[in-house]
């Protein structure tokens, strides 16, 4: 097996060297020269150079089975080796973990980490296929100027931007039945909404804050692109809302300027609509799906745009000069080729709906005991894998995730559930009965503190009392009842009783509560330096505990792009004809998503979608 890996990697490096040589000298290598001395994977004999690069570009992925996005007759997988890691019940393939650990087009090495299963079990259908798709499997060929893969927020923005001139032919495909999105505000630097609110964002400061949040483990251009053009992109987005039918309006939202000594920059614009219900507006991220639907509706009315659902991109294609020329796609009729004369935009999101990929690419503690907060099952890493297969550069691993606390054993305690006062106002207690961090930290910091506890925070709690419930106690307790019935929460008349339900030492819990109450009296948290101005004592007639875990909304690592959203290879040179945006793109975050900065994820999605669509339509290579 090792010999096969080595020979494939040698062939890959030889191909890369020949490509560089051809660029310098205008030489065109013969297929025999390209594969001389190497043994191709089974089934690749006699391939063209392009076919060889597709089949061998991912090391052993050709030996690992690859699945499709749809349950279609005739789907089959290659020979899986090493056992099936994930059963893709809704698709047509089996998956071996080597697909994700051997996915890189450069030499890699293994880092030993604790082997844990992902607490996230939501498995979407992986569209990406790494095998040589025979010509007789392709039922038709279509022509377009720009192919956009994905029609969530990023993809709908990219397709609209590419088709704005009324002439560029745009095909936007979405493997799901509709585009989805779960988000609130958009982080911007400048723009008319900020100007009207009198909020001036210092561009240099914001670029520095974003780079500081990534500990400067990011290239120059992606953050600069966001800082330079996010205001312009936000103004353009409002124009698209005006063109649409929902009547969506952007507005400036001022946030608390400090979260446990994390300065919170005022970068957020949010969205409102008279058609949205109160439940939608109060549900964190709930409006996203309606925004995506409005943008897709506008796109679908354009004569030069073609939007198709239940249609997946499964594999990119490159010509002999190394340019991405389009993709092999799949719909209910089977595989078909799309030739995209100006380029392909990958807007497929992250890979939070792919547990095996999370296990391969994320920290063990980030996924071991995390709930999943997202209704979307389409984010399975298709864009990242397709980009890697043609030589694209991936963000360094482990991947950055957008992690929160407020996780329930199954999902997320969203604000519209009516128990926020209990979940947010109490103190955080681990399975030893000890308080373990400042409750005033930003979301991602609290989440990290949870997963740093024993057993990755499987048994962590929020503990509160009648005092924290306040004037709305009756309404909150009514909303809490379903969680008590699930045994996720408990009401007790004493801390001793509460400790018994939590299965923690009663003496320890009582000591921690007493110490915290002293901190409230003294207005100083001597243990974790929590801001105490609004803190209240944990005391009263009743005491409450609710299971309180980490949760993941999305992954935010992807293919590294430049200032024009062109995907870079591992020599930091752009791959002609290939663009990435939103969650499929990289170079923007490292380690964590900085939740103390409002809206950079949606800001990146909209800005990079806007720029990638424009530059692809303009033929920027």
Coordinates of C-alpha atoms in Angstrom, one line a residue:
X1 CA 0.0 0.0 0.0
X2 CA 2.8 2.4 0.9
X3 CA 4.5 1.7 -2.4
X4 CA 1.3 2.7 -4.2
X5 CA 1.0 5.9 -2.3
X6 CA 4.6 6.7 -3.0
X7 CA 4.3 6.0 -6.7
X8 CA 1.2 8.1 -7.0
X9 CA 2.8 11.0 -5.1
X10 CA 5.9 10.7 -7.3
X11 CA 3.7 10.9 -10.4
X12 CA 1.9 13.9 -8.9
X13 CA 5.2 15.7 -8.2
X14 CA 6.5 14.8 -11.6
X15 CA 3.3 16.3 -13.2
X16 CA 3.7 19.5 -11.2
X17 CA 7.3 19.8 -12.3
X18 CA 6.4 19.3 -15.9
X19 CA 3.6 21.9 -15.6
X20 CA 6.1 24.4 -14.2
X21 CA 8.6 23.6 -17.0
X22 CA 5.9 23.9 -19.6
X23 CA 5.0 27.4 -18.2
X24 CA 8.6 28.5 -18.5
X25 CA 9.5 27.0 -21.8
X26 CA 6.2 26.4 -23.6
X27 CA 7.0 22.6 -23.7
X28 CA 4.1 20.1 -23.9
X29 CA 5.0 16.8 -22.2
X30 CA 3.9 13.5 -23.6
X31 CA 1.7 11.2 -21.4
X32 CA 4.4 8.6 -21.3
X33 CA 6.9 11.1 -19.9
X34 CA 4.4 12.2 -17.3
X35 CA 3.8 8.7 -15.8
X36 CA 7.2 7.2 -16.5
X37 CA 8.4 5.2 -13.5
X38 CA 5.0 5.3 -11.8
X39 CA 2.2 2.8 -11.5
X40 CA -1.3 4.2 -11.9
X41 CA -4.2 3.1 -9.7
X42 CA -6.3 0.4 -11.1
X43 CA -8.6 1.5 -13.9
X44 CA -6.4 4.5 -15.0
X45 CA -4.4 2.8 -17.7
X46 CA -4.4 4.7 -21.0
X47 CA -5.8 7.9 -19.5
X48 CA -5.0 11.2 -21.0
X49 CA -2.9 13.6 -19.0
X50 CA -6.1 15.3 -17.8
X51 CA -7.6 12.0 -16.8
X52 CA -4.5 11.0 -15.0
X53 CA -4.4 14.1 -12.9
X54 CA -8.0 13.6 -12.0
X55 CA -7.4 10.0 -11.0
X56 CA -4.1 10.3 -9.2
X57 CA -4.3 13.8 -7.8
X58 CA -5.6 12.8 -4.4
X59 CA -3.3 9.9 -3.6
X60 CA -5.5 7.0 -2.4
X61 CA -8.9 8.7 -3.0
X62 CA -9.2 6.7 -6.2
X63 CA -9.1 3.6 -4.0
X64 CA -11.6 5.0 -1.5
X65 CA -15.2 5.0 -2.6
X66 CA -16.7 8.2 -3.8
X67 CA -20.4 9.0 -3.5
X68 CA -23.0 11.1 -5.4
X69 CA -25.3 13.8 -4.2
X70 CA -28.4 12.0 -5.4
X71 CA -29.8 8.5 -5.2
X72 CA -29.6 7.6 -8.9
X73 CA -29.8 4.3 -10.7
X74 CA -26.5 2.9 -11.7
X75 CA -24.5 4.6 -9.0
X76 CA -21.6 2.5 -7.8
X77 CA -18.4 3.0 -5.9
X78 CA -14.8 2.0 -6.4
X79 CA -13.2 -0.6 -4.2
X80 CA -13.2 0.7 -0.6
X81 CA -10.1 -0.3 1.5
X82 CA -9.7 -0.3 5.2
X83 CA -13.4 -0.5 6.1
X84 CA -16.3 1.9 5.7
X85 CA -16.1 4.9 7.9
X86 CA -19.4 6.5 7.0
X87 CA -22.5 5.0 5.6
X88 CA -23.9 7.5 3.2
X89 CA -27.5 6.3 3.2
X90 CA -28.9 9.0 1.0
X91 CA -26.2 8.8 -1.7
X92 CA -24.7 6.0 -3.7
X93 CA -21.3 5.4 -2.3
X94 CA -19.2 4.2 0.7
X95 CA -16.6 6.3 2.3
X96 CA -13.1 5.5 3.6
X97 CA -11.5 7.9 6.0
X98 CA -8.4 8.0 3.8
X99 CA -10.5 10.1 1.4
X100 CA -10.1 12.9 3.9
X101 CA -6.7 12.2 5.3
X102 CA -5.0 11.7 2.0
X103 CA -6.8 14.5 0.2
X104 CA -3.9 16.9 -0.3
X105 CA -2.0 17.3 -3.6
X106 CA 1.3 17.8 -1.6
X107 CA 3.3 15.6 0.6
X108 CA 1.7 15.4 4.1
X109 CA 2.5 13.8 7.4
X110 CA 0.4 12.5 10.2
X111 CA 0.1 14.1 13.6
X112 CA -1.1 11.7 16.3
X113 CA -4.2 12.9 18.1
X114 CA -6.7 11.2 20.3
X115 CA -9.1 9.1 18.2
X116 CA -12.6 10.2 19.1
X117 CA -15.9 9.9 17.3
X118 CA -17.7 13.1 16.3
X119 CA -20.6 14.0 18.5
X120 CA -22.2 15.3 15.3
X121 CA -24.1 12.5 13.5
X122 CA -25.8 14.6 10.8
X123 CA -24.5 13.1 7.6
X124 CA -25.2 14.9 4.3
X125 CA -24.8 13.5 0.8
X126 CA -21.3 14.0 -0.4
X127 CA -21.4 14.9 -4.1
X128 CA -17.6 14.9 -4.8
X129 CA -16.3 11.9 -6.7
X130 CA -12.7 11.0 -7.1
X131 CA -12.6 8.4 -9.8
X132 CA -12.2 8.4 -13.6
X133 CA -15.7 9.0 -14.8
X134 CA -15.9 7.3 -18.2
X135 CA -17.0 9.2 -21.2
X136 CA -19.8 6.8 -21.8
X137 CA -21.3 7.7 -18.4
X138 CA -21.7 11.3 -19.5
X139 CA -25.1 11.8 -21.1
X140 CA -24.7 15.3 -22.4
X141 CA -22.5 18.4 -22.6
X142 CA -23.6 21.9 -21.8
X143 CA -22.0 25.3 -22.4
X144 CA -22.0 28.4 -20.2
X145 CA -19.7 31.3 -19.3
X146 CA -19.7 31.0 -15.5
X147 CA -20.6 27.9 -13.5
X148 CA -21.5 28.6 -9.8
X149 CA -21.5 25.5 -7.6
X150 CA -23.9 26.1 -4.7
X151 CA -26.8 28.4 -4.2
X152 CA -26.8 29.3 -0.6
X153 CA -26.0 32.9 0.4
X154 CA -22.6 32.9 -1.2
X155 CA -23.6 31.1 -4.4
X156 CA -26.7 33.2 -5.0
X157 CA -24.6 36.3 -4.5
X158 CA -21.9 35.1 -6.9
X159 CA -24.4 34.1 -9.6
X160 CA -26.2 37.4 -9.3
X161 CA -23.0 39.4 -9.5
X162 CA -21.8 37.3 -12.5
X163 CA -25.1 37.8 -14.4
X164 CA -25.5 41.5 -13.6
X165 CA -24.3 42.6 -17.0
X166 CA -27.2 40.9 -18.7
X167 CA -24.9 39.1 -21.1
X168 CA -22.7 36.7 -19.2
X169 CA -24.3 33.2 -19.2
X170 CA -24.4 31.9 -15.7
X171 CA -25.4 28.4 -14.6
X172 CA -25.9 28.0 -10.9
X173 CA -26.4 24.5 -9.5
X174 CA -27.4 23.4 -6.0
X175 CA -27.4 19.8 -5.0
X176 CA -30.1 20.3 -2.4
X177 CA -33.8 20.9 -3.1
X178 CA -33.2 24.6 -2.3
X179 CA -30.5 27.0 -1.1
X180 CA -30.2 27.3 2.7
X181 CA -28.5 29.7 5.1
X182 CA -28.6 30.3 8.8
X183 CA -27.2 33.7 9.7
X184 CA -28.0 37.1 11.3
X185 CA -25.8 40.1 10.6
X186 CA -23.1 41.0 8.0
X187 CA -19.8 42.4 9.1
X188 CA -18.7 45.3 6.9
X189 CA -16.1 48.1 6.8
X190 CA -17.8 51.1 5.3
X191 CA -20.8 51.4 3.1
X192 CA -23.9 53.6 3.0
X193 CA -25.6 51.9 6.0
X194 CA -22.7 52.6 8.2
X195 CA -22.3 56.1 6.9
X196 CA -26.0 56.9 7.5
X197 CA -25.6 55.6 11.1
X198 CA -22.6 57.8 11.7
X199 CA -20.5 54.8 12.4
X200 CA -17.0 55.1 10.9
X201 CA -15.0 51.8 10.9
X202 CA -11.3 52.2 10.8
X203 CA -10.1 49.9 8.0
X204 CA -6.5 49.5 9.2
X205 CA -7.8 48.7 12.7
X206 CA -10.3 46.2 11.5
X207 CA -7.8 44.4 9.3
X208 CA -5.4 44.2 12.3
X209 CA -8.2 42.9 14.6
X210 CA -9.1 40.2 12.1
X211 CA -5.4 39.2 11.7
X212 CA -4.9 39.3 15.5
X213 CA -7.9 37.0 15.9
X214 CA -6.1 34.5 13.6
X215 CA -2.8 35.1 15.4
X216 CA -1.6 36.4 12.1
X217 CA -1.7 32.8 10.6
X218 CA -3.3 34.2 7.4
X219 CA -2.1 35.5 4.1
X220 CA -2.5 39.2 3.3
X221 CA -5.1 39.4 0.6
X222 CA -8.4 37.8 1.9
X223 CA -8.8 40.1 4.9
X224 CA -7.8 43.1 2.8
X225 CA -10.4 42.2 0.2
X226 CA -13.1 42.1 2.9
X227 CA -11.9 45.4 4.3
X228 CA -11.7 47.1 0.9
X229 CA -14.9 45.9 -0.6
X230 CA -17.4 44.7 2.0
X231 CA -19.1 48.1 2.2
X232 CA -19.5 48.2 -1.6
X233 CA -20.8 44.6 -1.5
X234 CA -23.4 45.5 1.2
X235 CA -24.6 48.4 -0.9
X236 CA -24.9 46.1 -3.9
X237 CA -26.8 43.6 -1.8
X238 CA -29.4 46.1 -0.8
X239 CA -29.8 46.8 -4.6
X240 CA -30.5 43.1 -5.1
X241 CA -33.0 43.2 -2.2
X242 CA -34.7 46.2 -3.9
X243 CA -34.8 44.2 -7.1
X244 CA -36.4 41.3 -5.2
X245 CA -39.9 40.8 -3.9
X246 CA -39.5 40.3 -0.1
X247 CA -38.8 43.9 0.8
X248 CA -35.7 43.1 2.9
X249 CA -33.8 46.1 4.3
X250 CA -30.4 46.4 5.8
X251 CA -29.9 48.4 9.0
X252 CA -27.0 49.2 11.4
X253 CA -27.0 47.4 14.7
X254 CA -24.9 48.6 17.6
X255 CA -23.6 45.9 19.9
X256 CA -22.2 45.8 23.4
X257 CA -18.7 47.3 22.9
X258 CA -17.1 44.8 25.3
X259 CA -17.3 41.1 26.0
X260 CA -15.1 40.1 28.9
X261 CA -12.3 42.5 27.9
X262 CA -12.7 41.5 24.2
X263 CA -13.2 44.8 22.4
X264 CA -16.2 44.4 20.2
X265 CA -15.9 46.5 17.0
X266 CA -19.1 47.9 15.6
X267 CA -19.1 46.3 12.2
X268 CA -22.6 44.7 12.0
X269 CA -25.5 45.4 9.7
X270 CA -28.6 43.3 10.1
X271 CA -31.6 42.6 8.0
X272 CA -35.3 43.2 8.5
X273 CA -38.5 42.5 6.6
X274 CA -42.2 43.3 7.3
X275 CA -43.1 39.8 6.0
X276 CA -41.1 38.0 8.7
X277 CA -42.8 36.7 11.8
X278 CA -41.7 37.6 15.3
X279 CA -40.5 34.0 15.7
X280 CA -38.2 34.4 12.7
X281 CA -36.7 37.7 13.8
X282 CA -36.1 36.4 17.4
X283 CA -34.6 33.1 16.2
X284 CA -30.9 33.4 15.9
X285 CA -30.1 32.9 12.3
X286 CA -33.7 32.2 11.4
X287 CA -34.0 34.9 8.7
X288 CA -31.1 33.5 6.6
X289 CA -33.2 31.0 4.6
X290 CA -35.7 33.8 3.6
X291 CA -32.8 36.0 2.4
X292 CA -31.4 33.2 0.3
X293 CA -34.8 32.4 -1.1
X294 CA -35.3 36.1 -2.1
X295 CA -31.9 36.3 -3.9
X296 CA -32.5 32.9 -5.6
X297 CA -35.9 34.1 -6.8
X298 CA -34.4 37.2 -8.3
X299 CA -31.7 35.1 -10.0
X300 CA -34.2 32.7 -11.5
X301 CA -35.9 35.6 -13.3
X302 CA -32.8 36.6 -15.3
X303 CA -32.7 35.5 -18.9
X304 CA -29.0 35.0 -18.9
X305 CA -29.1 32.9 -15.7
X306 CA -30.1 29.3 -15.2
X307 CA -30.7 28.1 -11.6
X308 CA -31.1 24.3 -11.0
X309 CA -31.7 22.4 -7.8
X310 CA -31.1 18.7 -7.1
X311 CA -28.1 19.1 -9.3
X312 CA -24.5 18.6 -8.0
X313 CA -21.0 19.3 -9.2
X314 CA -19.0 16.1 -8.6
X315 CA -15.6 16.8 -10.2
X316 CA -13.7 19.7 -11.7
X317 CA -12.0 19.4 -15.1
X318 CA -8.7 21.0 -16.2
X319 CA -7.2 21.2 -19.7
X320 CA -3.6 20.5 -20.6
X321 CA -2.6 24.0 -19.8
X322 CA -3.9 23.6 -16.3
X323 CA -6.9 25.8 -16.6
X324 CA -10.2 24.7 -15.0
X325 CA -12.6 24.4 -17.9
X326 CA -15.7 23.3 -16.1
X327 CA -17.1 20.4 -14.2
X328 CA -18.8 17.0 -14.4
X329 CA -22.1 17.4 -12.8
X330 CA -25.0 15.1 -11.9
X331 CA -28.8 15.4 -12.0
X332 CA -31.7 13.0 -12.3
X333 CA -30.7 12.1 -15.8
X334 CA -27.1 11.1 -14.8
X335 CA -23.7 12.7 -15.3
X336 CA -23.2 15.6 -17.6
X337 CA -20.3 17.9 -18.5
X338 CA -20.5 21.7 -18.1
X339 CA -17.9 23.7 -20.1
X340 CA -17.5 27.1 -18.4
X341 CA -15.6 29.4 -20.7
X342 CA -14.9 32.0 -18.1
X343 CA -14.6 30.0 -14.9
X344 CA -16.1 28.0 -12.1
X345 CA -17.0 29.5 -8.7
X346 CA -17.0 27.1 -5.7
X347 CA -19.6 28.2 -3.2
X348 CA -20.4 24.9 -1.6
X349 CA -19.9 26.0 2.1
X350 CA -18.1 24.1 4.7
X351 CA -18.1 20.5 5.8
X352 CA -20.1 20.5 9.1
X353 CA -22.5 17.9 7.7
X354 CA -19.7 15.4 7.1
X355 CA -18.7 13.7 10.4
X356 CA -15.9 11.7 8.9
X357 CA -14.4 14.9 7.4
X358 CA -14.8 16.7 10.8
X359 CA -13.0 13.9 12.5
X360 CA -10.1 14.0 9.9
X361 CA -9.7 17.7 9.8
X362 CA -10.7 19.2 13.2
X363 CA -9.4 19.0 16.7
X364 CA -10.7 16.1 18.7
X365 CA -12.1 18.4 21.4
X366 CA -13.9 20.5 18.9
X367 CA -16.1 17.6 17.6
X368 CA -16.2 15.0 20.4
X369 CA -19.1 16.2 22.4
X370 CA -20.6 19.0 20.3
X371 CA -24.2 19.5 19.3
X372 CA -24.9 20.6 15.7
X373 CA -26.7 23.9 15.2
X374 CA -27.6 24.0 11.6
X375 CA -30.6 22.7 9.5
X376 CA -28.5 22.3 6.4
X377 CA -27.2 18.9 5.3
X378 CA -25.6 20.1 2.1
X379 CA -22.3 21.3 3.6
X380 CA -20.2 18.2 3.1
X381 CA -16.9 19.6 1.9
X382 CA -17.5 19.1 -1.8
X383 CA -15.8 22.4 -2.8
X384 CA -12.7 21.8 -0.7
X385 CA -12.3 18.3 -2.1
X386 CA -12.9 19.3 -5.7
X387 CA -10.4 22.1 -5.3
X388 CA -7.8 19.8 -3.7
X389 CA -8.2 17.4 -6.6
X390 CA -7.0 19.9 -9.1
X391 CA -4.1 21.1 -7.0
X392 CA -5.7 23.8 -4.8
X393 CA -4.2 24.9 -1.6
X394 CA -6.2 24.2 1.6
X395 CA -6.0 26.2 4.8
X396 CA -3.6 24.6 7.3
X397 CA -5.3 22.1 9.6
X398 CA -6.8 21.7 12.1
X399 CA -9.7 23.5 10.5
X400 CA -11.3 26.6 12.1
X401 CA -14.8 26.1 13.3
X402 CA -17.6 28.5 14.2
X403 CA -18.3 27.1 17.7
X404 CA -20.8 28.3 20.3
X405 CA -21.9 27.3 23.8
X406 CA -25.6 27.1 24.5
X407 CA -25.5 23.5 23.0
X408 CA -28.1 21.1 24.1
X409 CA -27.5 17.3 23.9
X410 CA -29.2 17.4 20.4
X411 CA -29.0 21.0 19.1
X412 CA -28.9 24.6 20.4
X413 CA -30.8 26.6 22.9
X414 CA -31.8 29.3 20.5
X415 CA -33.1 32.7 21.8
X416 CA -36.6 32.1 20.5
X417 CA -37.0 29.1 22.9
X418 CA -37.7 31.4 25.8
X419 CA -35.1 30.1 28.3
X420 CA -32.3 32.5 27.6
X421 CA -32.3 34.0 31.0
X422 CA -31.6 30.6 32.6
X423 CA -29.0 29.5 30.1
X424 CA -27.1 32.8 30.0
X425 CA -27.4 34.3 33.4
X426 CA -26.3 31.5 35.7
X427 CA -22.8 30.1 36.3
X428 CA -21.0 27.4 34.4
X429 CA -20.2 24.2 36.3
X430 CA -18.3 21.1 35.2
X431 CA -18.7 17.5 36.2
X432 CA -16.5 18.1 39.3
X433 CA -19.0 20.6 40.5
X434 CA -16.5 23.5 39.9
X435 CA -17.0 26.8 38.1
X436 CA -14.5 26.8 35.2
X437 CA -14.6 30.1 33.3
X438 CA -16.0 33.6 33.0
X439 CA -19.6 33.5 31.9
X440 CA -19.1 36.8 30.2
X441 CA -16.7 35.5 27.6
X442 CA -17.7 35.6 23.9
X443 CA -19.4 32.5 22.5
X444 CA -16.3 30.8 21.1
X445 CA -14.3 31.3 24.2
X446 CA -17.0 29.8 26.4
X447 CA -17.3 26.9 24.0
X448 CA -13.5 26.3 24.1
X449 CA -13.6 26.3 27.9
X450 CA -16.4 23.7 27.9
X451 CA -14.5 21.3 25.6
X452 CA -11.4 21.7 27.7
X453 CA -13.2 20.1 30.6
X454 CA -13.2 16.4 31.4
X455 CA -14.7 14.2 28.7
X456 CA -14.8 17.2 26.4
X457 CA -17.5 18.9 28.4
X458 CA -20.1 16.2 28.0
X459 CA -21.3 16.9 31.5
X460 CA -21.2 20.7 31.9
X461 CA -24.1 22.7 33.2
X462 CA -25.5 26.2 33.7
X463 CA -26.6 26.6 37.3
X464 CA -29.1 29.4 38.2
X465 CA -31.7 30.3 40.7
X466 CA -35.0 32.1 41.1
X467 CA -32.9 35.3 41.2
X468 CA -31.8 34.9 37.6
X469 CA -35.3 34.2 36.3
X470 CA -36.5 37.7 37.3
X471 CA -39.9 39.1 36.5
X472 CA -40.5 36.6 33.7
X473 CA -40.1 33.5 35.9
X474 CA -43.4 31.9 35.1
X475 CA -43.0 32.2 31.3
X476 CA -39.4 30.9 31.5
X477 CA -40.4 28.0 33.7
X478 CA -43.2 27.1 31.3
X479 CA -40.7 27.0 28.4
X480 CA -38.3 25.0 30.5
X481 CA -40.7 22.2 31.2
X482 CA -40.0 20.2 28.0
X483 CA -36.3 20.1 28.9
X484 CA -37.1 18.9 32.4
X485 CA -39.1 16.1 30.8
X486 CA -36.2 15.2 28.6
X487 CA -34.0 15.1 31.7
X488 CA -31.8 17.9 30.2
X489 CA -32.8 20.3 33.0
X490 CA -33.8 20.1 36.7
X491 CA -35.5 22.2 39.3
X492 CA -34.6 21.7 43.0
X493 CA -35.3 23.2 46.3
X494 CA -31.7 23.1 47.4
X495 CA -28.2 22.9 46.1
X496 CA -27.8 19.5 47.6
X497 CA -30.8 18.2 45.6
X498 CA -29.5 19.9 42.5
X499 CA -26.0 18.4 42.9
X500 CA -27.5 14.9 43.2
X501 CA -29.3 15.3 39.8
X502 CA -26.1 16.7 38.3
X503 CA -24.0 13.9 39.8
X504 CA -21.5 16.3 41.2
X505 CA -20.1 16.7 44.8
X506 CA -22.6 18.7 46.8
X507 CA -20.0 20.3 49.0
X508 CA -18.0 21.5 46.0
X509 CA -21.1 22.9 44.2
X510 CA -22.2 24.8 47.4
X511 CA -18.7 26.2 47.9
X512 CA -18.5 27.4 44.3
X513 CA -21.9 29.1 44.5
X514 CA -20.9 30.7 47.8
X515 CA -17.6 32.0 46.4
X516 CA -19.4 33.4 43.3
X517 CA -21.9 35.2 45.5
X518 CA -19.0 36.8 47.4
X519 CA -17.6 38.0 44.1
X520 CA -21.0 39.6 43.3
X521 CA -20.9 41.4 46.7
X522 CA -17.4 42.6 46.1
X523 CA -18.0 43.4 42.4
X524 CA -14.8 41.5 41.6
X525 CA -14.5 38.0 40.2
X526 CA -11.2 36.9 41.8
X527 CA -11.2 33.6 39.9
X528 CA -12.0 34.4 36.2
X529 CA -12.3 38.2 36.1
X530 CA -15.9 38.2 34.9
X531 CA -17.4 41.7 34.5
X532 CA -19.7 41.8 37.5
X533 CA -21.7 45.0 37.0
X534 CA -24.8 43.0 36.0
X535 CA -24.1 39.8 37.9
X536 CA -26.7 38.5 40.4
X537 CA -26.3 36.0 43.2
X538 CA -27.3 32.4 42.8
X539 CA -29.8 32.2 45.6
X540 CA -33.6 32.0 46.1
X541 CA -36.4 29.6 46.6
X542 CA -35.5 27.3 43.7
X543 CA -32.3 26.3 42.0
X544 CA -32.0 25.2 38.4
X545 CA -29.4 23.3 36.3
X546 CA -29.5 22.7 32.5
X547 CA -27.1 20.7 30.4
X548 CA -24.9 23.1 28.6
X549 CA -22.5 21.9 26.0
X550 CA -20.5 23.2 23.0
X551 CA -22.1 23.4 19.6
X552 CA -20.9 23.9 16.0
X553 CA -22.7 26.0 13.4
X554 CA -20.2 25.7 10.6
X555 CA -16.6 25.1 9.5
X556 CA -14.9 28.2 8.1
X557 CA -11.7 26.8 6.6
X558 CA -11.3 26.3 2.8
X559 CA -9.3 26.8 -0.3
X560 CA -6.9 29.7 0.0
X561 CA -7.8 32.5 -2.4
X562 CA -6.2 35.8 -3.5
X563 CA -7.6 39.3 -3.8
X564 CA -9.7 38.3 -6.8
X565 CA -11.0 35.1 -5.1
X566 CA -8.9 33.0 -7.4
X567 CA -7.9 29.6 -5.9
X568 CA -4.2 29.4 -5.3
X569 CA -2.1 26.3 -5.6
X570 CA 0.7 25.3 -3.2
X571 CA 3.1 27.7 -5.1
X572 CA 0.7 30.5 -4.3
X573 CA -0.1 30.8 -8.0
X574 CA -3.7 31.1 -9.1
X575 CA -5.4 28.1 -10.8
X576 CA -6.8 29.7 -13.9
X577 CA -10.6 29.5 -14.2
X578 CA -11.2 28.5 -10.6
X579 CA -12.7 30.8 -7.9
X580 CA -13.9 30.1 -4.3
X581 CA -16.0 32.1 -1.9
X582 CA -17.7 31.9 1.4
X583 CA -17.2 28.8 3.5
X584 CA -15.5 27.0 0.7
X585 CA -12.7 29.6 0.6
X586 CA -9.9 30.1 3.0
X587 CA -7.1 32.4 4.1
X588 CA -9.5 34.3 6.4
X589 CA -9.7 32.5 9.8
X590 CA -7.3 30.4 11.8
X591 CA -8.0 28.2 14.8
X592 CA -11.4 29.7 15.7
X593 CA -14.1 31.9 14.4
X594 CA -13.8 35.2 16.2
X595 CA -17.3 35.6 17.6
X596 CA -16.4 38.8 19.4
X597 CA -16.2 40.4 15.9
X598 CA -19.7 40.7 14.6
X599 CA -20.5 39.3 11.2
X600 CA -17.2 38.4 9.5
X601 CA -18.5 35.1 8.2
X602 CA -21.5 36.6 6.4
X603 CA -19.4 39.6 5.5
X604 CA -17.0 37.2 3.8
X605 CA -19.7 35.2 2.1
X606 CA -21.4 38.3 0.6
X607 CA -18.1 40.1 -0.3
X608 CA -16.3 37.1 -1.7
X609 CA -19.4 35.9 -3.5
X610 CA -19.8 39.4 -5.1
X611 CA -16.2 39.6 -6.1
X612 CA -15.8 36.1 -7.4
X613 CA -18.9 36.4 -9.5
X614 CA -17.7 39.7 -10.9
X615 CA -14.1 38.6 -11.6
X616 CA -15.2 35.3 -13.2
X617 CA -17.6 37.2 -15.5
X618 CA -14.8 39.6 -16.4
X619 CA -12.4 36.7 -17.1
X620 CA -9.9 37.7 -14.5
X621 CA -7.3 34.9 -14.4

